[in-house]
Every structure is written in structure tokens, then in C-alpha cells.
mmCIF file of C-alpha atoms and ligand atoms in Angstrom:
data_model
loop_
_atom_site.group_PDB
_atom_site.id
_atom_site.type_symbol
_atom_site.label_atom_id
_atom_site.label_comp_id
_atom_site.label_asym_id
_atom_site.label_seq_id
_atom_site.Cartn_x
_atom_site.Cartn_y
_atom_site.Cartn_z
ATOM 1 C CA MET S 1 1.722 0.740 -16.688
ATOM 2 C CA LEU S 2 -1.812 2.336 -15.974
ATOM 3 C CA LEU S 3 -1.746 4.746 -13.107
ATOM 4 C CA ILE S 4 -4.669 4.916 -10.883
ATOM 5 C CA ARG S 5 -5.428 7.436 -8.420
ATOM 6 C CA CYS S 6 -6.386 6.273 -4.882
ATOM 7 C CA PRO S 7 -8.714 8.842 -3.367
ATOM 8 C CA TYR S 8 -7.589 7.595 0.130
ATOM 9 C CA CYS S 9 -3.902 7.863 -0.590
ATOM 10 C CA GLU S 10 -4.418 10.892 -2.610
ATOM 11 C CA ALA S 11 -1.648 9.672 -5.111
ATOM 12 C CA GLU S 12 -1.408 8.094 -8.394
ATOM 13 C CA ARG S 13 -0.312 4.291 -8.018
ATOM 14 C CA PRO S 14 0.512 1.822 -10.366
ATOM 15 C CA GLU S 15 -2.103 -0.780 -11.624
ATOM 16 C CA VAL S 16 -0.604 -3.951 -9.939
ATOM 17 C CA GLU S 17 -1.401 -2.526 -6.565
ATOM 18 C CA PHE S 18 -5.365 -2.656 -7.438
ATOM 19 C CA THR S 19 -7.940 -5.176 -7.871
ATOM 20 C CA TYR S 20 -11.257 -4.777 -9.666
ATOM 21 C CA ALA S 21 -14.414 -5.446 -7.486
ATOM 22 C CA GLY S 22 -17.446 -4.995 -10.131
ATOM 23 C CA GLU S 23 -20.045 -2.448 -10.626
ATOM 24 C CA ALA S 24 -20.619 0.488 -8.182
ATOM 25 C CA HIS S 25 -23.685 1.909 -6.596
ATOM 26 C CA ILE S 26 -25.686 -1.542 -6.456
ATOM 27 C CA ALA S 27 -27.431 -1.265 -3.089
ATOM 28 C CA ARG S 28 -28.416 -4.483 -1.450
ATOM 29 C CA PRO S 29 -32.132 -4.347 -0.833
ATOM 30 C CA THR S 30 -33.116 -3.569 2.582
ATOM 31 C CA ASN S 31 -35.689 -6.424 2.930
ATOM 32 C CA PRO S 32 -34.691 -9.294 0.786
ATOM 33 C CA SER S 33 -37.567 -11.652 1.672
ATOM 34 C CA VAL S 34 -40.039 -9.082 0.122
ATOM 35 C CA LEU S 35 -38.436 -9.610 -3.271
ATOM 36 C CA SER S 36 -39.457 -11.952 -6.106
ATOM 37 C CA ASP S 37 -37.089 -14.379 -7.391
ATOM 38 C CA ASP S 38 -36.439 -12.472 -10.571
ATOM 39 C CA GLU S 39 -35.701 -9.224 -8.559
ATOM 40 C CA TRP S 40 -33.300 -11.111 -6.423
ATOM 41 C CA ARG S 41 -31.712 -12.576 -9.430
ATOM 42 C CA ASP S 42 -31.301 -9.228 -10.767
ATOM 43 C CA PHE S 43 -29.723 -7.808 -7.669
ATOM 44 C CA LEU S 44 -27.193 -10.665 -7.524
ATOM 45 C CA PHE S 45 -26.351 -11.013 -11.320
ATOM 46 C CA ILE S 46 -27.608 -8.391 -13.733
ATOM 47 C CA ARG S 47 -25.070 -5.726 -14.599
ATOM 48 C CA SER S 48 -25.410 -2.865 -16.788
ATOM 49 C CA ASN S 49 -22.112 -3.939 -18.790
ATOM 50 C CA PRO S 50 -21.951 -0.587 -20.885
ATOM 51 C CA ARG S 51 -19.947 0.229 -23.852
ATOM 52 C CA GLY S 52 -18.293 3.447 -22.614
ATOM 53 C CA ARG S 53 -18.748 5.211 -19.242
ATOM 54 C CA HIS S 54 -18.868 2.683 -16.350
ATOM 55 C CA PHE S 55 -19.097 3.385 -12.491
ATOM 56 C CA GLU S 56 -17.185 0.683 -10.936
ATOM 57 C CA ARG S 57 -15.453 -0.418 -7.612
ATOM 58 C CA TRP S 58 -11.904 -0.896 -7.224
ATOM 59 C CA ARG S 59 -9.854 -1.876 -3.970
ATOM 60 C CA HIS S 60 -6.240 -0.489 -3.226
ATOM 61 C CA MET S 61 -5.487 -4.086 -2.201
ATOM 62 C CA HIS S 62 -1.682 -3.723 -2.044
ATOM 63 C CA GLY S 63 -1.749 -0.146 -0.574
ATOM 64 C CA CYS S 64 -3.950 1.346 1.781
ATOM 65 C CA GLY S 65 -6.437 -1.573 1.534
ATOM 66 C CA ARG S 66 -9.554 0.703 0.635
ATOM 67 C CA PHE S 67 -12.527 0.125 -1.639
ATOM 68 C CA PHE S 68 -13.271 3.239 -3.454
ATOM 69 C CA ASN S 69 -15.461 3.935 -6.773
ATOM 70 C CA ALA S 70 -14.016 4.984 -10.300
ATOM 71 C CA VAL S 71 -15.468 6.372 -13.565
ATOM 72 C CA ARG S 72 -13.707 4.596 -16.392
ATOM 73 C CA ASP S 73 -14.436 4.430 -19.864
ATOM 74 C CA THR S 74 -14.484 0.566 -21.097
ATOM 75 C CA VAL S 75 -13.615 1.226 -24.526
ATOM 76 C CA THR S 76 -10.427 3.502 -23.879
ATOM 77 C CA ASP S 77 -9.648 2.127 -20.469
ATOM 78 C CA LYS S 78 -9.286 5.679 -19.459
ATOM 79 C CA PHE S 79 -10.126 6.748 -15.805
ATOM 80 C CA ALA S 80 -11.858 9.891 -15.681
ATOM 81 C CA MET S 81 -11.947 10.164 -11.856
ATOM 82 C CA THR S 82 -12.130 8.191 -8.637
ATOM 83 C CA TYR S 83 -14.000 8.868 -5.640
ATOM 84 C CA ARG S 84 -14.298 7.681 -1.894
ATOM 85 C CA ALA S 85 -16.738 4.768 -1.359
ATOM 86 C CA GLY S 86 -20.168 5.893 -0.011
ATOM 87 C CA ALA S 87 -20.064 9.240 -2.060
ATOM 88 C CA PRO S 88 -22.962 9.646 -4.479
ATOM 89 C CA ARG S 89 -22.367 8.789 -8.156
ATOM 90 C CA PRO S 90 -21.013 12.062 -9.657
ATOM 91 C CA SER S 91 -22.530 14.390 -12.370
ATOM 92 C CA ASP S 92 -21.337 14.717 -15.806
ATOM 93 C CA GLU S 93 -20.116 18.415 -14.783
ATOM 94 C CA GLU S 94 -18.035 16.885 -11.874
ATOM 95 C CA ILE S 95 -16.527 14.025 -13.977
ATOM 96 C CA ALA S 96 -15.469 16.672 -16.835
ATOM 97 C CA LEU S 97 -14.095 18.927 -14.216
ATOM 98 C CA ALA S 98 -12.079 15.927 -12.516
ATOM 99 C CA ALA S 99 -10.820 15.064 -15.731
ATOM 100 C CA THR S 100 -9.226 18.356 -16.535
ATOM 101 C CA SER S 101 -7.586 18.691 -13.014
ATOM 102 C CA ALA S 102 -6.186 15.159 -13.368
ATOM 103 C CA ALA S 103 -4.395 16.182 -16.661
ATOM 104 C CA THR S 104 -2.795 19.083 -15.110
ATOM 105 C CA ARG S 105 -1.932 16.986 -12.051
ATOM 106 C CA ALA S 106 -0.152 14.194 -14.091
ATOM 107 C CA LYS S 107 2.560 16.778 -14.452
ATOM 108 C CA ASP S 108 3.635 16.877 -10.803
ATOM 109 C CA ALA S 109 2.415 13.328 -9.713
ATOM 110 C CA ARG S 110 3.577 12.089 -6.548
ATOM 111 C CA PRO S 111 4.292 8.332 -6.351
ATOM 112 C CA MET L 1 12.077 -13.445 16.792
ATOM 113 C CA LEU L 2 12.275 -16.883 15.582
ATOM 114 C CA LEU L 3 15.955 -16.243 14.490
ATOM 115 C CA ALA L 4 16.420 -20.035 13.811
ATOM 116 C CA ASN L 5 14.278 -19.578 10.804
ATOM 117 C CA HIS L 6 15.207 -16.210 9.667
ATOM 118 C CA PRO L 7 15.567 -16.665 6.043
ATOM 119 C CA LEU L 8 18.301 -13.815 5.676
ATOM 120 C CA LEU L 9 19.743 -13.570 8.706
ATOM 121 C CA GLY L 10 23.427 -11.913 8.391
ATOM 122 C CA LYS L 11 23.261 -12.185 4.691
ATOM 123 C CA THR L 12 24.720 -9.283 2.520
ATOM 124 C CA ILE L 13 24.769 -8.622 -1.228
ATOM 125 C CA PRO L 14 27.878 -6.272 -1.693
ATOM 126 C CA GLY L 15 27.144 -5.004 -4.962
ATOM 127 C CA ASP L 16 29.927 -3.537 -7.108
ATOM 128 C CA THR L 17 31.597 -1.106 -4.784
ATOM 129 C CA ALA L 18 30.414 -0.257 -1.419
ATOM 130 C CA SER L 19 29.292 3.205 -2.241
ATOM 131 C CA ARG L 20 27.076 2.328 -5.639
ATOM 132 C CA LEU L 21 25.246 -0.523 -3.864
ATOM 133 C CA ASN L 22 24.957 -2.569 -0.571
ATOM 134 C CA ILE L 23 22.242 -4.770 0.312
ATOM 135 C CA ARG L 24 21.894 -6.432 3.760
ATOM 136 C CA ALA L 25 19.448 -7.943 6.149
ATOM 137 C CA ALA L 26 18.252 -5.599 8.530
ATOM 138 C CA ASP L 27 18.660 -6.152 12.316
ATOM 139 C CA ASP L 28 15.769 -7.627 14.287
ATOM 140 C CA THR L 29 13.195 -5.319 15.438
ATOM 141 C CA ALA L 30 9.617 -5.433 17.272
ATOM 142 C CA ARG L 31 6.833 -4.777 14.705
ATOM 143 C CA PHE L 32 3.199 -3.967 15.231
ATOM 144 C CA SER L 33 0.117 -3.630 13.248
ATOM 145 C CA LEU L 34 -2.172 -1.012 14.671
ATOM 146 C CA ARG L 35 -5.590 -0.408 13.609
ATOM 147 C CA ILE L 36 -7.580 2.551 15.181
ATOM 148 C CA ASP L 37 -9.849 5.517 14.462
ATOM 149 C CA PRO L 38 -7.693 8.567 13.059
ATOM 150 C CA ALA L 39 -9.596 10.808 15.612
ATOM 151 C CA ALA L 40 -7.914 8.715 18.370
ATOM 152 C CA VAL L 41 -4.243 9.072 17.044
ATOM 153 C CA GLN L 42 -2.991 11.258 19.563
ATOM 154 C CA SER L 43 -3.733 9.181 22.508
ATOM 155 C CA ALA L 44 -2.221 6.131 20.536
ATOM 156 C CA GLY L 45 1.076 8.230 19.792
ATOM 157 C CA THR L 46 1.047 8.619 23.511
ATOM 158 C CA ALA L 47 0.963 4.941 24.133
ATOM 159 C CA PHE L 48 3.470 4.107 21.426
ATOM 160 C CA GLY L 49 5.919 6.708 23.139
ATOM 161 C CA ALA L 50 6.156 8.656 19.710
ATOM 162 C CA PRO L 51 3.728 10.589 17.780
ATOM 163 C CA LEU L 52 1.845 8.946 14.926
ATOM 164 C CA PRO L 53 1.763 10.394 11.242
ATOM 165 C CA THR L 54 -1.528 11.733 10.059
ATOM 166 C CA ARG L 55 -1.211 11.419 6.423
ATOM 167 C CA ILE L 56 -1.200 7.979 4.470
ATOM 168 C CA GLY L 57 2.498 7.464 3.539
ATOM 169 C CA GLY L 58 3.760 9.695 6.354
ATOM 170 C CA MET L 59 6.430 8.461 8.904
ATOM 171 C CA VAL L 60 7.594 9.736 12.043
ATOM 172 C CA GLU L 61 10.776 8.541 13.705
ATOM 173 C CA ALA L 62 11.423 9.515 17.283
ATOM 174 C CA GLY L 63 13.546 7.905 20.035
ATOM 175 C CA GLY L 64 14.306 4.936 18.107
ATOM 176 C CA ARG L 65 10.787 4.060 17.366
ATOM 177 C CA THR L 66 9.116 4.312 13.901
ATOM 178 C CA ALA L 67 5.487 4.955 12.918
ATOM 179 C CA LEU L 68 4.354 4.725 9.407
ATOM 180 C CA GLN L 69 0.866 5.412 8.191
ATOM 181 C CA LEU L 70 -0.247 2.545 5.670
ATOM 182 C CA GLY L 71 -4.032 3.139 5.232
ATOM 183 C CA PRO L 72 -6.850 5.593 6.574
ATOM 184 C CA ASP L 73 -6.868 3.691 10.065
ATOM 185 C CA GLU L 74 -3.645 1.588 9.712
ATOM 186 C CA TRP L 75 -0.321 2.211 11.064
ATOM 187 C CA MET L 76 2.888 -0.086 11.116
ATOM 188 C CA LEU L 77 4.875 0.593 14.427
ATOM 189 C CA MET L 78 8.617 -0.555 14.648
ATOM 190 C CA ALA L 79 10.692 -0.302 17.697
ATOM 191 C CA PRO L 80 13.862 -1.900 19.284
ATOM 192 C CA VAL L 81 12.946 -5.774 20.300
ATOM 193 C CA ALA L 82 13.576 -5.160 23.818
ATOM 194 C CA GLU L 83 10.904 -2.426 23.958
ATOM 195 C CA GLY L 84 7.989 -4.439 22.264
ATOM 196 C CA ASP L 85 6.658 -5.799 25.557
ATOM 197 C CA GLY L 86 6.516 -2.237 27.156
ATOM 198 C CA ILE L 87 4.388 -1.096 23.892
ATOM 199 C CA VAL L 88 1.790 -3.912 24.451
ATOM 200 C CA ASP L 89 1.320 -2.997 28.147
ATOM 201 C CA ALA L 90 1.079 0.728 27.196
ATOM 202 C CA PHE L 91 -1.656 0.057 24.383
ATOM 203 C CA SER L 92 -3.471 -2.465 26.700
ATOM 204 C CA ALA L 93 -4.209 0.578 29.097
ATOM 205 C CA LEU L 94 -5.274 2.476 26.236
ATOM 206 C CA GLY L 95 -9.196 3.438 26.637
ATOM 207 C CA GLU L 96 -9.732 3.746 22.916
ATOM 208 C CA THR L 97 -11.103 0.873 20.740
ATOM 209 C CA HIS L 98 -7.908 -0.503 18.704
ATOM 210 C CA SER L 99 -6.493 -3.393 17.513
ATOM 211 C CA LEU L 100 -2.697 -3.994 18.086
ATOM 212 C CA VAL L 101 -1.159 -7.185 16.602
ATOM 213 C CA ASP L 102 2.377 -8.101 17.012
ATOM 214 C CA VAL L 103 3.887 -9.078 13.565
ATOM 215 C CA GLY L 104 7.324 -9.047 14.597
ATOM 216 C CA HIS L 105 7.898 -12.382 13.414
ATOM 217 C CA ARG L 106 5.820 -12.243 10.191
ATOM 218 C CA GLU L 107 8.482 -10.046 8.457
ATOM 219 C CA VAL L 108 12.035 -9.335 7.755
ATOM 220 C CA GLY L 109 13.900 -6.029 6.851
ATOM 221 C CA ILE L 110 16.187 -5.423 3.987
ATOM 222 C CA LEU L 111 18.534 -2.563 3.630
ATOM 223 C CA VAL L 112 19.198 -1.164 0.108
ATOM 224 C CA GLU L 113 21.792 1.433 0.251
ATOM 225 C CA GLY L 114 23.881 3.430 -1.976
ATOM 226 C CA GLU L 115 23.804 5.574 -5.199
ATOM 227 C CA ALA L 116 22.213 2.701 -7.274
ATOM 228 C CA ALA L 117 19.491 2.014 -4.582
ATOM 229 C CA SER L 118 16.665 3.480 -6.683
ATOM 230 C CA LEU L 119 17.797 1.926 -9.753
ATOM 231 C CA ALA L 120 18.050 -1.501 -8.201
ATOM 232 C CA LEU L 121 14.575 -1.158 -6.744
ATOM 233 C CA ARG L 122 13.209 0.072 -10.021
ATOM 234 C CA SER L 123 13.864 -3.284 -11.622
ATOM 235 C CA ALA L 124 10.828 -4.788 -9.632
ATOM 236 C CA ILE L 125 8.760 -1.773 -8.483
ATOM 237 C CA ALA L 126 6.300 -0.360 -10.782
ATOM 238 C CA PHE L 127 5.990 3.354 -9.605
ATOM 239 C CA ASP L 128 8.498 6.155 -9.959
ATOM 240 C CA ILE L 129 11.217 5.506 -7.071
ATOM 241 C CA ASP L 130 12.983 8.902 -7.605
ATOM 242 C CA ALA L 131 9.807 10.648 -7.041
ATOM 243 C CA MET L 132 9.216 9.134 -3.676
ATOM 244 C CA PRO L 133 9.677 11.548 -0.803
ATOM 245 C CA VAL L 134 12.467 10.941 1.660
ATOM 246 C CA GLY L 135 11.065 10.043 5.027
ATOM 247 C CA THR L 136 7.858 8.345 3.559
ATOM 248 C CA GLY L 137 6.796 4.754 3.020
ATOM 249 C CA CYS L 138 3.904 2.700 1.400
ATOM 250 C CA ARG L 139 2.733 -0.753 0.847
ATOM 251 C CA THR L 140 3.359 -1.789 -2.789
ATOM 252 C CA ILE L 141 4.206 -4.868 -4.937
ATOM 253 C CA PHE L 142 7.934 -6.076 -5.677
ATOM 254 C CA ASP L 143 7.797 -8.255 -8.492
ATOM 255 C CA LYS L 144 4.861 -10.399 -7.369
ATOM 256 C CA ALA L 145 5.427 -9.916 -3.761
ATOM 257 C CA GLN L 146 3.724 -7.512 -1.360
ATOM 258 C CA ILE L 147 6.253 -5.309 0.560
ATOM 259 C CA VAL L 148 6.260 -2.043 2.592
ATOM 260 C CA LEU L 149 9.053 0.327 0.925
ATOM 261 C CA ILE L 150 10.370 2.917 3.275
ATOM 262 C CA ARG L 151 12.694 5.795 1.821
ATOM 263 C CA GLU L 152 14.896 6.528 5.031
ATOM 264 C CA ASP L 153 17.178 8.833 3.011
ATOM 265 C CA LYS L 154 17.957 9.856 -0.491
ATOM 266 C CA THR L 155 20.076 6.800 -1.154
ATOM 267 C CA ARG L 156 18.897 4.325 1.533
ATOM 268 C CA PHE L 157 15.666 2.382 1.446
ATOM 269 C CA ARG L 158 14.299 -0.464 3.720
ATOM 270 C CA ILE L 159 11.987 -3.209 2.592
ATOM 271 C CA GLU L 160 9.673 -5.024 4.839
ATOM 272 C CA VAL L 161 8.483 -8.296 3.600
ATOM 273 C CA TRP L 162 6.759 -11.366 4.911
ATOM 274 C CA ARG L 163 9.471 -14.002 5.534
ATOM 275 C CA SER L 164 7.785 -16.533 3.091
ATOM 276 C CA PHE L 165 8.552 -13.848 0.487
ATOM 277 C CA ALA L 166 11.682 -12.986 1.521
ATOM 278 C CA ASP L 167 14.024 -15.497 -0.380
ATOM 279 C CA HIS L 168 12.290 -14.441 -3.746
ATOM 280 C CA VAL L 169 12.800 -10.644 -3.048
ATOM 281 C CA TRP L 170 16.352 -11.304 -2.001
ATOM 282 C CA GLY L 171 17.122 -13.602 -5.146
ATOM 283 C CA LEU L 172 15.923 -10.766 -7.337
ATOM 284 C CA LEU L 173 17.944 -8.001 -5.744
ATOM 285 C CA GLN L 174 20.950 -10.502 -5.883
ATOM 286 C CA ALA L 175 20.284 -10.634 -9.751
ATOM 287 C CA VAL L 176 20.011 -6.977 -10.316
ATOM 288 C CA SER L 177 23.164 -6.204 -8.143
ATOM 289 C CA ARG L 178 25.064 -8.402 -10.431
ATOM 290 C CA GLU L 179 23.496 -6.550 -13.692
ATOM 291 C CA ILE L 180 24.333 -3.231 -12.081
ATOM 292 C CA ALA L 181 27.818 -4.263 -11.121
ATOM 293 C CA LEU L 182 28.509 -5.629 -14.829
ATOM 294 C CA GLY L 183 26.881 -2.147 -15.928
ATOM 295 C CA ILE L 184 23.947 -3.928 -18.068
HETATM 296 ZN ZN1 ZN M 1 -4.956 3.759 -1.329
#
């Protein structure tokens, strides 16, 4: 069972409580009518789909109900960190730091 | 509540002996879903007649009323049936923007009690029940059904489940009680 840390509940919760919600940090254009058809298509459908580190949205659907963001490796399925919706994309240093503290926290995780 | 349609009314699963495991339908209760800005939690507590917890998973019980925080701006409120109307009146007089929805008929309560209670729940809940602190609660998944699980005491839990899922949850609890009674 994969455990995911919800940044609102501040707890490691089982994967079955969550739903995936696509790539994160995709801002809706402020004035869609000035966009070309190609630009609008890119906004709607074109995603980075990386092999490796991915910034993505999740929802704690069967918990607190909140959407939040996560940094996950698409190869290993390992979550480096999660953070609240609206927070900026974390830097490499912040991600490395979060991964270390997650390892120590895992020892005294509360459900 | 629409007791005529209550799926579990008066039902009990005695388990192997009363001390190891006892599962029964909880008495009827008033239930509300409250959504309000966390900054207004104090005045909401005044309206409810008991303070509201300020941490997700936190629960406060006072004077027969129970408040459980489920999300950043969401609380589940429970009170004796006869006090439900008074709570609605008190919230309608509250100046803060909020939503209070009577969900008393939506759910039924199941009490799971005894030494083997956490063992029984573990059969269908994915997280570590033993690590759940007493006096907390959370929304989660029981098998495939969404529930709210409350740990009232070390060996006493309460499940709140939507009535349409109640038979499913009850059936699984019946099966696991049998397994525990047989020691398998
Ligand atoms: Zn959550």
C-alpha cells in the first residue's frame, strides 16, 4: 500500500483515499479569446509527460476533500514531497530537503 | 429519522465473547455537515453549544454533542435527536457565512467494540488502526465504501456510513467477526 502525505491533514494516508488529477501548475490563460487555436489546444491537451520527476495534482477525495500538488517520480512511483495548492513549484533544494525529512518522519507516522 | 427504512436498526453481531468483539447499530442521532471559514470557528462553536476542534482529525465532545473536523473548512456535528432543531435555529442566527446541512437521515452509526475491534477494522481499512489516537476521527475507505471512522476509546470505534452502503459494511463485519470467533 502506497502512503501519500496530505499537506492539509498533515498525515500519511493510504493511496485508496486519493484520486489523481493531472499535471500541476498549468494556469488557465487570462484572456482565452486572444489565443490561436493551436495555443488553446496546447493549453487543453498538451502535457509534459516526463519520464522521471513530475509535478502533479492529487485530491484527498475520501479524506479532507482537498486538491494539492505532489512531486512524484514516474519511473519509481516515489513521492518526493507534497505541498498545498497555490504554492509555487518547489526548487530542487526544497525537494531534496523534503525527501530527507519524509524519511525520518516515516518512522513515527501517524495515520 | 426515517427509522422505517433504517437498514441496521436493532441489529447486533455478538462476536465470539462479549469482551473480544461486539458490533451493533448505534442509536439514532442528529447529524450536520458544517462548512465555515476556520477563522469563524469560535462563533460556530458558540452556536453549536460545544467548541469545535481546530485540527483535521480532531474531535471535541461536550454535553452530549460531538464535533469532528474532517477538512480545512468542514466539520461533522452530532447531537441527541431532540436537540437538532435547536442547533439549526442557533446557526440561522449566526452572522458568519456558512453552510449547515442536516445529514441525519443520510448515515447510520455502527459501534465496533472489544479487544478485537482494531483487528476487525483492519480487515477492510488500509491505514494503521492501532496508530490512530483515541479521541480522533477521519474520513476513509472501508473496503470500497466511504466511511467516517471515530476512535472513541482504545477498544471502541464508531463507523458512520451512508445508509445505502451500510448493508455492505455490515456484511463484511459479520464475515470478519466469524473469522475472529473461529480464530482464523
Ligand atoms: Zn487531506
